[in-house]
Coordinates of C-alpha atoms in Angstrom, one line a residue:
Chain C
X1 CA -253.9 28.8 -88.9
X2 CA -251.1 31.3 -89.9
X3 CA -250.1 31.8 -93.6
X4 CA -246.9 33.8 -93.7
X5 CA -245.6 36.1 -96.1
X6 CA -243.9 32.8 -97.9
X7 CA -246.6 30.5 -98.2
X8 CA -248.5 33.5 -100.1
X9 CA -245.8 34.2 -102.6
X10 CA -244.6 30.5 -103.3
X11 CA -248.1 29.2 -103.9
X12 CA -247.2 26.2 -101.7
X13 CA -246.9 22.6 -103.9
X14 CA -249.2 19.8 -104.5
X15 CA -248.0 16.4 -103.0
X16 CA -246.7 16.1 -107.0
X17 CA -244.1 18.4 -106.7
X18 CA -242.7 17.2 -103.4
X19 CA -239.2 15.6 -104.4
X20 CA -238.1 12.9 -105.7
X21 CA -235.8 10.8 -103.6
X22 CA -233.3 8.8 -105.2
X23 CA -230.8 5.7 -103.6
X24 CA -227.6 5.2 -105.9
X25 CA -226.2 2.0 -105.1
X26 CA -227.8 1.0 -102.0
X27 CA -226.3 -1.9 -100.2
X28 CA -228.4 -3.0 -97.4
X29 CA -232.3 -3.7 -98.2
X30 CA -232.5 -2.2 -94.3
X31 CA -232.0 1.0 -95.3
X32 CA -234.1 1.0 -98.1
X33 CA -237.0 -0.2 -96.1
X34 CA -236.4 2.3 -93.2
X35 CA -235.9 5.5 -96.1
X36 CA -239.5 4.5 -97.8
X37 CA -240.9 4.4 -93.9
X38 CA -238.9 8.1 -93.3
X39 CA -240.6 9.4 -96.4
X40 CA -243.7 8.5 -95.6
X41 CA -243.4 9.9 -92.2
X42 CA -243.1 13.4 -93.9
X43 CA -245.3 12.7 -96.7
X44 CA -242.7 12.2 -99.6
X45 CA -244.0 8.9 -102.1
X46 CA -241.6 9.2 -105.0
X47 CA -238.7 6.4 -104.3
X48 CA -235.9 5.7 -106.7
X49 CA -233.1 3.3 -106.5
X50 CA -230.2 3.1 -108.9
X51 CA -228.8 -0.3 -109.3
X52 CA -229.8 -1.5 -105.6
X53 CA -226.7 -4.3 -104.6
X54 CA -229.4 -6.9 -104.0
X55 CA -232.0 -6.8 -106.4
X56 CA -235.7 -5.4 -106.0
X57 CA -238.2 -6.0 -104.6
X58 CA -236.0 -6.9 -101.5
X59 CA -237.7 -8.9 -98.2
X60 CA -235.4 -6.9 -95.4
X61 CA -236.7 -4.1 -97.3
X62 CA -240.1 -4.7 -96.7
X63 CA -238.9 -5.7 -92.8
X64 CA -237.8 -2.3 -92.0
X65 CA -240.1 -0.5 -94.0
X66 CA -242.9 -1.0 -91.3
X67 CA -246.0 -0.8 -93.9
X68 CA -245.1 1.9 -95.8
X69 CA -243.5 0.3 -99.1
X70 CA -247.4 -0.9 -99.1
X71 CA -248.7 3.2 -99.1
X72 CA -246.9 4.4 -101.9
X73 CA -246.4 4.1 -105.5
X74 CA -243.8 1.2 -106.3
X75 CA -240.5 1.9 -106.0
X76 CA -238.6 2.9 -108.9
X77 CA -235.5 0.9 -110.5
X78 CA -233.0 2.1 -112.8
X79 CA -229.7 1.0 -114.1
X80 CA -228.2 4.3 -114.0
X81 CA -228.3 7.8 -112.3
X82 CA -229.0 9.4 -115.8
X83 CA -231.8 7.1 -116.1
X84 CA -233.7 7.7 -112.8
X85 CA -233.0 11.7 -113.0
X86 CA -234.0 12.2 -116.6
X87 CA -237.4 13.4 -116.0
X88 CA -236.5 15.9 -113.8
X89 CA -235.7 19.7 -113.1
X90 CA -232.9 20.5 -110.6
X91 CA -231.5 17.8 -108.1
X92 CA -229.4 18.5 -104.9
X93 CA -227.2 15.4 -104.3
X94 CA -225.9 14.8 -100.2
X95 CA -222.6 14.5 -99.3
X96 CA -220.9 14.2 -95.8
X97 CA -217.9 16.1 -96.8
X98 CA -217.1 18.7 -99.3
X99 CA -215.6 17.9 -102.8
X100 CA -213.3 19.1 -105.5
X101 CA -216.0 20.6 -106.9
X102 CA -217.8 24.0 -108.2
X103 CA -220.9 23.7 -107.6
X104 CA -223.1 25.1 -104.5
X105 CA -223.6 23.8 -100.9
X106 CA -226.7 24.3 -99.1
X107 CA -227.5 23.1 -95.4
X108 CA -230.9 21.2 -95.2
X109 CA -233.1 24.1 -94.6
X110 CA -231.6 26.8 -97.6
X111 CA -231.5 23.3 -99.6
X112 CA -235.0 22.6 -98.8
X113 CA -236.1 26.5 -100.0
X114 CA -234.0 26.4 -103.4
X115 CA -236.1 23.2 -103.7
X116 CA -239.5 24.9 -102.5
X117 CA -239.3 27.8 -104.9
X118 CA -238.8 25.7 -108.2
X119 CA -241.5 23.0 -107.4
X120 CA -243.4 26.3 -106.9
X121 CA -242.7 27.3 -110.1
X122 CA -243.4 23.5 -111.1
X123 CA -240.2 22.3 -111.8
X124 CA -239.4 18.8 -110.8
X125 CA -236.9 18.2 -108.3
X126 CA -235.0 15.1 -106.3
X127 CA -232.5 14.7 -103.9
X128 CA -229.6 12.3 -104.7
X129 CA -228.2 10.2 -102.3
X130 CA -225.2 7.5 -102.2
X131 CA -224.0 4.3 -101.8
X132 CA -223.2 3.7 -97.9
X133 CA -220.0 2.9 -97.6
X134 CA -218.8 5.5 -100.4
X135 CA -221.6 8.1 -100.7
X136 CA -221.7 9.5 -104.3
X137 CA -219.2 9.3 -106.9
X138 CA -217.6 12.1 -109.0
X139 CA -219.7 11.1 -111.7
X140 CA -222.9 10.9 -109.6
X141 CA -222.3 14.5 -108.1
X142 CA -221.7 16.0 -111.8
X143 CA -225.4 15.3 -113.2
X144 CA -226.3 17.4 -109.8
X145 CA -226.8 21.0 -110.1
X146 CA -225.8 21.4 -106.2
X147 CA -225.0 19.6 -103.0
X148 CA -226.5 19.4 -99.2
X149 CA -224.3 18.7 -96.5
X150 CA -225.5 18.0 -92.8
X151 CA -223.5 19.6 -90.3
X152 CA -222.8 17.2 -88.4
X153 CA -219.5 16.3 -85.9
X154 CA -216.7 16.5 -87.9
X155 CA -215.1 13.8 -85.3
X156 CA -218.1 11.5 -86.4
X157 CA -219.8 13.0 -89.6
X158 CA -221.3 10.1 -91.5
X159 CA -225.2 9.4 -90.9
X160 CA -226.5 6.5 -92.1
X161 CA -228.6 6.6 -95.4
X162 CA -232.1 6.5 -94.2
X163 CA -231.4 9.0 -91.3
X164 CA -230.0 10.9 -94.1
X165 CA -233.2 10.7 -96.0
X166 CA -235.0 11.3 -93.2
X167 CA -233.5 14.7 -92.6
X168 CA -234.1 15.7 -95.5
X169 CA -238.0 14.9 -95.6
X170 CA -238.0 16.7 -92.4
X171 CA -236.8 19.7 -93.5
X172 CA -238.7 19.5 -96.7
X173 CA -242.0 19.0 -94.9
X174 CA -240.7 22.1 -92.2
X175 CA -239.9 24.2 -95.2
X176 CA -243.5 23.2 -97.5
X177 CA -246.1 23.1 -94.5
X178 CA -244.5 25.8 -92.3
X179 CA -247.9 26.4 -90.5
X180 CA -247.1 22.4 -88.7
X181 CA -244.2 24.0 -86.9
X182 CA -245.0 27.3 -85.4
X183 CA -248.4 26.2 -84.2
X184 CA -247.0 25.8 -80.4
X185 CA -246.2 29.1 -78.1
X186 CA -243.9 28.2 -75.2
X187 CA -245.9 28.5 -72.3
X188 CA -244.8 31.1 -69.9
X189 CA -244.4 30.2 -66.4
X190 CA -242.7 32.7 -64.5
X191 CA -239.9 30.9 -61.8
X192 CA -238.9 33.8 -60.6
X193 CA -235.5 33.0 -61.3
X194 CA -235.4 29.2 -58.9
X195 CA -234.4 26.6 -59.6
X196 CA -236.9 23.4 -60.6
X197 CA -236.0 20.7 -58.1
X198 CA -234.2 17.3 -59.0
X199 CA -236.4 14.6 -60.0
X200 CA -235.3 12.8 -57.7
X201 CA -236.5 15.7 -54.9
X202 CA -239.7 15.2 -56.7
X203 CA -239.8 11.5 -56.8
X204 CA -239.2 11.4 -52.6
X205 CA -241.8 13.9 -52.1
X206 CA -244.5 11.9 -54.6
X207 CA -243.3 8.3 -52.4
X208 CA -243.8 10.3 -49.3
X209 CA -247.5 11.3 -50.1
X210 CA -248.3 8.1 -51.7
X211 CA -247.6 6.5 -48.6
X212 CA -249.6 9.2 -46.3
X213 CA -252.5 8.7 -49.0
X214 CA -252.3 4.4 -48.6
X215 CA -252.4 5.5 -44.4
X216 CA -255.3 7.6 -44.5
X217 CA -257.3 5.0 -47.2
X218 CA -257.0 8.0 -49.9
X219 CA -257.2 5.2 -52.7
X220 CA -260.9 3.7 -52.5
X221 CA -260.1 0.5 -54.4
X222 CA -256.7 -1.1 -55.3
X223 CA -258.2 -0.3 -59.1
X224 CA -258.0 3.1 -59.0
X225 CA -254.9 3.9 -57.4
X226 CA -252.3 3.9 -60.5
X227 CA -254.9 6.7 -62.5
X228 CA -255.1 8.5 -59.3
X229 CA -251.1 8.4 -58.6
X230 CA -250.6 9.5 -62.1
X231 CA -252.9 12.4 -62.1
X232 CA -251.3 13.5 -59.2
X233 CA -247.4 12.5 -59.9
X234 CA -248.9 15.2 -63.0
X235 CA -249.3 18.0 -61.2
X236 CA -246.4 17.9 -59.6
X237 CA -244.2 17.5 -62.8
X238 CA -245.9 19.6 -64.9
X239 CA -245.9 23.0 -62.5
X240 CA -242.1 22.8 -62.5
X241 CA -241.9 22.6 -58.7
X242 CA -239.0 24.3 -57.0
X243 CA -236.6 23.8 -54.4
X244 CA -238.5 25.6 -51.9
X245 CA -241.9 24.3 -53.2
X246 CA -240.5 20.9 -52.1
X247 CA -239.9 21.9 -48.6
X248 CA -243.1 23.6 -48.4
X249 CA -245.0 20.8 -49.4
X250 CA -242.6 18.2 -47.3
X251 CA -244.0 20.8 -44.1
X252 CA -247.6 20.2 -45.4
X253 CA -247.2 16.8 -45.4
X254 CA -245.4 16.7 -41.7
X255 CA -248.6 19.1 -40.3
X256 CA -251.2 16.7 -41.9
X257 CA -249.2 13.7 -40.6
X258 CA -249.1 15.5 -37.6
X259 CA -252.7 16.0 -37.2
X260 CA -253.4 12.5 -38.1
X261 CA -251.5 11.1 -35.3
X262 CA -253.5 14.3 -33.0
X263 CA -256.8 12.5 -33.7
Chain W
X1 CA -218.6 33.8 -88.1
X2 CA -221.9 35.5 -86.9
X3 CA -223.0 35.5 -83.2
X4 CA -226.4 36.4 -83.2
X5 CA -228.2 38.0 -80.2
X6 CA -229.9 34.6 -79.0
X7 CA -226.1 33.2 -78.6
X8 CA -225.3 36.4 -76.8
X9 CA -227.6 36.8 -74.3
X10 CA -227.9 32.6 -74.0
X11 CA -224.0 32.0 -73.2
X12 CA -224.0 29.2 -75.7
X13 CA -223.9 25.9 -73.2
X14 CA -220.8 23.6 -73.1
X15 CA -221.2 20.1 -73.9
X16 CA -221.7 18.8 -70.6
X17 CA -224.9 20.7 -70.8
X18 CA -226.6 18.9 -73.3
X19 CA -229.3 16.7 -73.1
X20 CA -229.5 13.4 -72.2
X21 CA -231.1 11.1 -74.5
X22 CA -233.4 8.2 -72.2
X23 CA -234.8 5.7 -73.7
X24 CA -237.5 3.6 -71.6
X25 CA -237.4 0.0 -72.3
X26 CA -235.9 -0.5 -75.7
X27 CA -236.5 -3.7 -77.6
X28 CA -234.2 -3.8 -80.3
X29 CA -230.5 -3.6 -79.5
X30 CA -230.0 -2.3 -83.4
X31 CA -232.1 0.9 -82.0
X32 CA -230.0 1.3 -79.2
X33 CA -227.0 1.7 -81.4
X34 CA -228.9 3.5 -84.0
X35 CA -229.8 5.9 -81.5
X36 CA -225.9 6.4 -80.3
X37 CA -224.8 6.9 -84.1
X38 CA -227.4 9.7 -84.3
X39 CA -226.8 10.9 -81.2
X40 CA -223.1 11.3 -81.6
X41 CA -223.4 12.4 -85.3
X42 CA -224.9 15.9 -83.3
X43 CA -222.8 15.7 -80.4
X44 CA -224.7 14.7 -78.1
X45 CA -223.2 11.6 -75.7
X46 CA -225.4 10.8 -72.4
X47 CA -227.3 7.7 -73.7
X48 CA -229.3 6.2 -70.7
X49 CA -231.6 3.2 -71.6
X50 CA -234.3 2.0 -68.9
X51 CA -234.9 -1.7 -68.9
X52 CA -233.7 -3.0 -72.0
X53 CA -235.4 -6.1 -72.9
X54 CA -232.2 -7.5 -74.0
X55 CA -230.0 -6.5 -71.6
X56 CA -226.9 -4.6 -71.8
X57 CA -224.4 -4.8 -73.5
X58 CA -225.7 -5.5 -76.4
X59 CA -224.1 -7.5 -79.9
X60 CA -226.8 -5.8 -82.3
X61 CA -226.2 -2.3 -80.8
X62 CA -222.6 -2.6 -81.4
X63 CA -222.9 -3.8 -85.0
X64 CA -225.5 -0.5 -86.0
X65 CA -223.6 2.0 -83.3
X66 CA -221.0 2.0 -86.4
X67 CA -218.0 2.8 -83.6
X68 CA -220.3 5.6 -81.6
X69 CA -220.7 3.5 -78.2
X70 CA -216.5 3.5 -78.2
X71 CA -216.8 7.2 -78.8
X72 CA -218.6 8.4 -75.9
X73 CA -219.3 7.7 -72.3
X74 CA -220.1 4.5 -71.3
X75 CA -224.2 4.1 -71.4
X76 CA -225.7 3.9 -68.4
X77 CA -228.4 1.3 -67.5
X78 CA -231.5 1.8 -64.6
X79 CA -234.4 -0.5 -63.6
X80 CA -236.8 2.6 -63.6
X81 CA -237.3 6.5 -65.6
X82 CA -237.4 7.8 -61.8
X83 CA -233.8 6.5 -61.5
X84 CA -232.7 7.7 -65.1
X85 CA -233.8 11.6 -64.6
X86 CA -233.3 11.3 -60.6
X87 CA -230.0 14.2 -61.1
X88 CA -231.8 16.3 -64.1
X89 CA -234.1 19.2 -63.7
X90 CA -236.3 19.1 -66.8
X91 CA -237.4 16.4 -69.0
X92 CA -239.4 16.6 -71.9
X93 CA -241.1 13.4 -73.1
X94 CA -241.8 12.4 -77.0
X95 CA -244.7 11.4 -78.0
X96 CA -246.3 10.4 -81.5
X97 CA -250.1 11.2 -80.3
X98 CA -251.6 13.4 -78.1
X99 CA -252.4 12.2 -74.5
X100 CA -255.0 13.1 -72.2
X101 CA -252.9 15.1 -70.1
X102 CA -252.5 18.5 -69.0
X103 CA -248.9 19.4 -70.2
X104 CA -247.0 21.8 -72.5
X105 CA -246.8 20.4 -75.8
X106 CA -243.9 21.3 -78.2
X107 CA -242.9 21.2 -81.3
X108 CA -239.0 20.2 -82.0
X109 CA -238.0 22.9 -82.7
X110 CA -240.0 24.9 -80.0
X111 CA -238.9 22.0 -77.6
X112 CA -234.9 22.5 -78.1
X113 CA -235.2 26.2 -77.6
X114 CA -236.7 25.7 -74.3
X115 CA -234.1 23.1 -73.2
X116 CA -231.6 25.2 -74.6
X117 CA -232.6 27.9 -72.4
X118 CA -233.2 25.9 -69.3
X119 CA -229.3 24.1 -70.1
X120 CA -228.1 28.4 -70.4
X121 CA -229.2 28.1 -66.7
X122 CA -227.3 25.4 -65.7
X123 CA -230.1 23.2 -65.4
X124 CA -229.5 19.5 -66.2
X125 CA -231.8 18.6 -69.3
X126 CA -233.2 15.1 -70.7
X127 CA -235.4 14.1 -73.5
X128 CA -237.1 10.4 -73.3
X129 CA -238.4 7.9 -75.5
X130 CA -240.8 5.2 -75.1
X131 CA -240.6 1.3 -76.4
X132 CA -240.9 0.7 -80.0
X133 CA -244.2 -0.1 -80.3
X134 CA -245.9 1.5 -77.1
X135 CA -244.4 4.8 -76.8
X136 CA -244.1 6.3 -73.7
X137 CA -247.0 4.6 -70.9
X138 CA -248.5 7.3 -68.9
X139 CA -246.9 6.9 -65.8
X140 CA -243.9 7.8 -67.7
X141 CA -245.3 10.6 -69.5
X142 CA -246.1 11.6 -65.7
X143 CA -242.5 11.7 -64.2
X144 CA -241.8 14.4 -67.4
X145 CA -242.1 18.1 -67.7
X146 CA -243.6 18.3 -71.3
X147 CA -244.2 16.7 -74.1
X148 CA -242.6 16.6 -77.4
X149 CA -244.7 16.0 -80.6
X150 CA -243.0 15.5 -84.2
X151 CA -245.8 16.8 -86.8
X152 CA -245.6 13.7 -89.0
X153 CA -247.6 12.5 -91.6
X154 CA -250.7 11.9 -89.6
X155 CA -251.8 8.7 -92.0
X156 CA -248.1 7.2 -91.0
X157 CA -247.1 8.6 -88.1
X158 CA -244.8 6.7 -86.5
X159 CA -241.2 7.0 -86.5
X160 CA -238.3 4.8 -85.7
X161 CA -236.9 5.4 -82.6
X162 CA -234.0 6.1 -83.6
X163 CA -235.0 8.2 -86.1
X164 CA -237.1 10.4 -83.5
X165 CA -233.4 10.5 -81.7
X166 CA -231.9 12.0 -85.0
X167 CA -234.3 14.4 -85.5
X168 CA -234.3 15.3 -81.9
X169 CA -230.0 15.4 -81.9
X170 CA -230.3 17.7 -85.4
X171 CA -232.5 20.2 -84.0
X172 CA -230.6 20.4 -80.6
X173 CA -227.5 21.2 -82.5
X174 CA -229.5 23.4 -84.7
X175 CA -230.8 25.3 -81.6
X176 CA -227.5 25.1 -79.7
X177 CA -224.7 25.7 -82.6
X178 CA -227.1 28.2 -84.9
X179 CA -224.2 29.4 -86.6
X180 CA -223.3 25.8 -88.8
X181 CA -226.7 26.3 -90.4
X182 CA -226.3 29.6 -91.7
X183 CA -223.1 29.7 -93.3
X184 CA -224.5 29.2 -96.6
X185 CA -226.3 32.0 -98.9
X186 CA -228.1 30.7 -101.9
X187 CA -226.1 31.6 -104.8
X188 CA -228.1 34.4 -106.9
X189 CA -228.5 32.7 -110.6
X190 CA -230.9 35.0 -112.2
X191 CA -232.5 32.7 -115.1
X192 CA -234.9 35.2 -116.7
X193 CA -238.1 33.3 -116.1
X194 CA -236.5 30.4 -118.0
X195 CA -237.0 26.2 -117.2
X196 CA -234.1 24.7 -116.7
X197 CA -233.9 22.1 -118.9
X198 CA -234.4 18.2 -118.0
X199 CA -231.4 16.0 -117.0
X200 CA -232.5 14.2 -120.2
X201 CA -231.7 16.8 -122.7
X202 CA -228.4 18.2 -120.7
X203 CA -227.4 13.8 -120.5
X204 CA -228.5 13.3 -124.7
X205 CA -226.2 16.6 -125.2
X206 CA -223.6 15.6 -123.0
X207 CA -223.0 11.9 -124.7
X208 CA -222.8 14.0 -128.1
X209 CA -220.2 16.3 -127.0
X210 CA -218.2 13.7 -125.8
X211 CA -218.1 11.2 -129.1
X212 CA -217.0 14.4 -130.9
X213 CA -214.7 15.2 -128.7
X214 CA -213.5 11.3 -129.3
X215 CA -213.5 11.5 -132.4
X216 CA -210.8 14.5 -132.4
X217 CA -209.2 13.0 -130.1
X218 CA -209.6 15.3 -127.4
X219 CA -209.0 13.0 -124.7
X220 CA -205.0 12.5 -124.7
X221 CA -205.1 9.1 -122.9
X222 CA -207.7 7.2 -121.6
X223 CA -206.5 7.3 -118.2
X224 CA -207.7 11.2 -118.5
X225 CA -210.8 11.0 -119.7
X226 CA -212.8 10.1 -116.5
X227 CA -211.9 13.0 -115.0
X228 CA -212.3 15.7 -117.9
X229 CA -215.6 13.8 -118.3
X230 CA -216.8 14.8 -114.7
X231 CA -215.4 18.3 -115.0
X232 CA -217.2 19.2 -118.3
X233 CA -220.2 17.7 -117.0
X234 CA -220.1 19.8 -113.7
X235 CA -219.5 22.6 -116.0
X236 CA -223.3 22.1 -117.9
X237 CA -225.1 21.3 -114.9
X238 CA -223.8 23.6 -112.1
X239 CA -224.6 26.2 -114.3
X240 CA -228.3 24.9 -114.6
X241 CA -228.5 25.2 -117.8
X242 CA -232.1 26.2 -119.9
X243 CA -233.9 24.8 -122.9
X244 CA -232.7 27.6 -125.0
X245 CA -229.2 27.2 -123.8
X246 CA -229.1 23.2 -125.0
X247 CA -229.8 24.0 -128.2
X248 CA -227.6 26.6 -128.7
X249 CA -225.4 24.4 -127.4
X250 CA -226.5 21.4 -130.0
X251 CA -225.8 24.4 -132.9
X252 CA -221.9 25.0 -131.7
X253 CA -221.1 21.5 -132.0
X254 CA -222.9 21.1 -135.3
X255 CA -221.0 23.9 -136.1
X256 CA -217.8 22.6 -134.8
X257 CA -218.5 19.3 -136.7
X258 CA -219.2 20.8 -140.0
X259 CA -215.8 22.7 -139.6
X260 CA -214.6 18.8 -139.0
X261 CA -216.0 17.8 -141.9
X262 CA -214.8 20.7 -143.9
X263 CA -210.9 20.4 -143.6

């Protein structure tokens, strides 16, 4: 397990100082449910909702949210946006397009490291998200000391509010537990510059030698063919066969056909 | 705008190189059009579905796509994966656990790079997703290259399906179109050590400042004072302010006050 430079100096957060996430306005009880089950996906428990359109607790809420409204602390309610940030630091509020507005905009990831280095130095921080239809107000944005936007297609820019949410947890979690994402080295095949064959190439070839294997009574027993075709529809996929590999093995089939029918 | 080497030596892909997104026998149509929001919020538009249970089209799809299904190609429907990935050359399939097979095993971000630089290569690229609740089977998993594993909260793993699209979409265009997301440099506030102060105080000062600046009638007409409201409250908390800096602050308008008082 790698700790980089980062981790070192930042002194990387309890589960405490993860942040806050906070609704305003949220009309659908779906999304609420399916932003408590995207926070718990990346490990963030502390759920706010500002006047929520149709009351709390909320049954399609509880639908969506798959069993995870169950596995954290109860979701908070406030009347206003004052109200539910009061206790904390520094919040970042989301926006899908840019306003008339000083104030700084981060991308997810430089969002997620301003938010990193405060909790760090135990500040409490949120993120502010909006009603969504409208997103946030000009008087929700101003109690926000910055702004986040996603960079999404400008021909079709708005995410929903949970997927929102969900972003953001991810690059919270990428950002706080670095070590999760780096773990993996590509591995290193060498194709000698070729091609990898069409599945479809591959899917022939695998029929081909299935039907050789039934011929020649390869599969013992009925039972244990699918496991065996499997393990072997595996080797296949996962070496990355090329072009030529294909040909080569469609000629090793044909010689072992061949020899069949020389018996 | 900054090309860095990666984009040089890559020659960034055009859309048509992108991935497919294939999802293997979807149950609810409100994922399938989930799945082409979040898809087309990152650009991505070759949506394949394999044996939805519901059939195709789909009313519920339409009603969460939010306009994305009119927005992009039509989505194309097969019986079987073999069918759906028969014209690409690498596939990588998601997963939520580990599986008992021999195959590379990425992390998103690890996984995007190498599609990225299979699509630089004009290879024809997929990622697939398994059924709500069963994930990919293993004769699926066979048929694909690698897997793909989001490092989620290992107590509550599971995501939505849609929400592994989005996540998959976002770091494809993260990979593919580095630039967007790092436009932005963290604005360089030095604050000497100092807390900024909580939203409480900055709110409590804020709702003093603005009955004295009733009572001298600051605001001309009451059509006017949303908006000065907004921009003197951006003023206090873009500029993050501290502890020290609140009081201060309380002192100038007691000071102002008494002045009031004194005419």
């Amino acid at each position: 397990m790698l700790h980089n430079q980062r981790d070192i100096e930042l002194h990387l957060p309890t589960a405490a100082s993860s942040p806050a996430i906070i609704l305003c306005r949220p009309q659908m009880g779906e999304n609420i449910g399916s932003t408590a089950r995207a926070m718990l996906n990346f490990q963030l428990k502390d759920l706010r909702i500002v006047a929520p359109r149709d009351g709390w607790p909320n049954e399609r809420a509880e639908a969506t949210a798959s069993g995870a409204l169950e596995n954290m602390p109860p979701v908070k309610v406030f009347e206003t946006l004052e109200d539910a940030i009061s206790d904390l630091n520094f919040t970042i509020a989301t926006s899908a397009r840019r306003r008339d507005m000083v104030k700084p905009v981060y991308n997810p990831a430089n969002a997620m490291e301003e938010l990193l280095e405060r909790a760090s130095k135990a500040q409490r921080i949120g993120i502010v998200f909006g009603a969504e239809r409208t997103g946030l107000t000009n008087d929700e944005l101003s109690l926000c000391q910055a702004l986040m936007m996603f960079p999404t297609n400008p021909e079709f820019a708005s995410l929903n509010l949970a997927q929102s949410v969900l972003l953001s947890a991810y690059e919270w979690d990428k950002c706080a537990n670095n070590k999760n994402y780096n773990s993996h080295s590509a591995p290193d095949l060498d194709m000698n510059d070729s091609t990898p064959s069409l599945q479809s190439e591959v899917t022939t070839f695998i029929e081909r030698l299935e039907n050789d294997l039934e011929d020649r009574r390869f599969f013992r027993t009925p039972e244990m063919k699918p496991t065996m075709m499997v393990n072997i529809r595996n080797i296949f996929t996962r070496s990355d066969v090329t072009d030529q590999e294909i040909r080569t093995l469609h000629g090793i089939l044909s010689a072992l056909r061949g020899n069949k029918t020389a018996k």
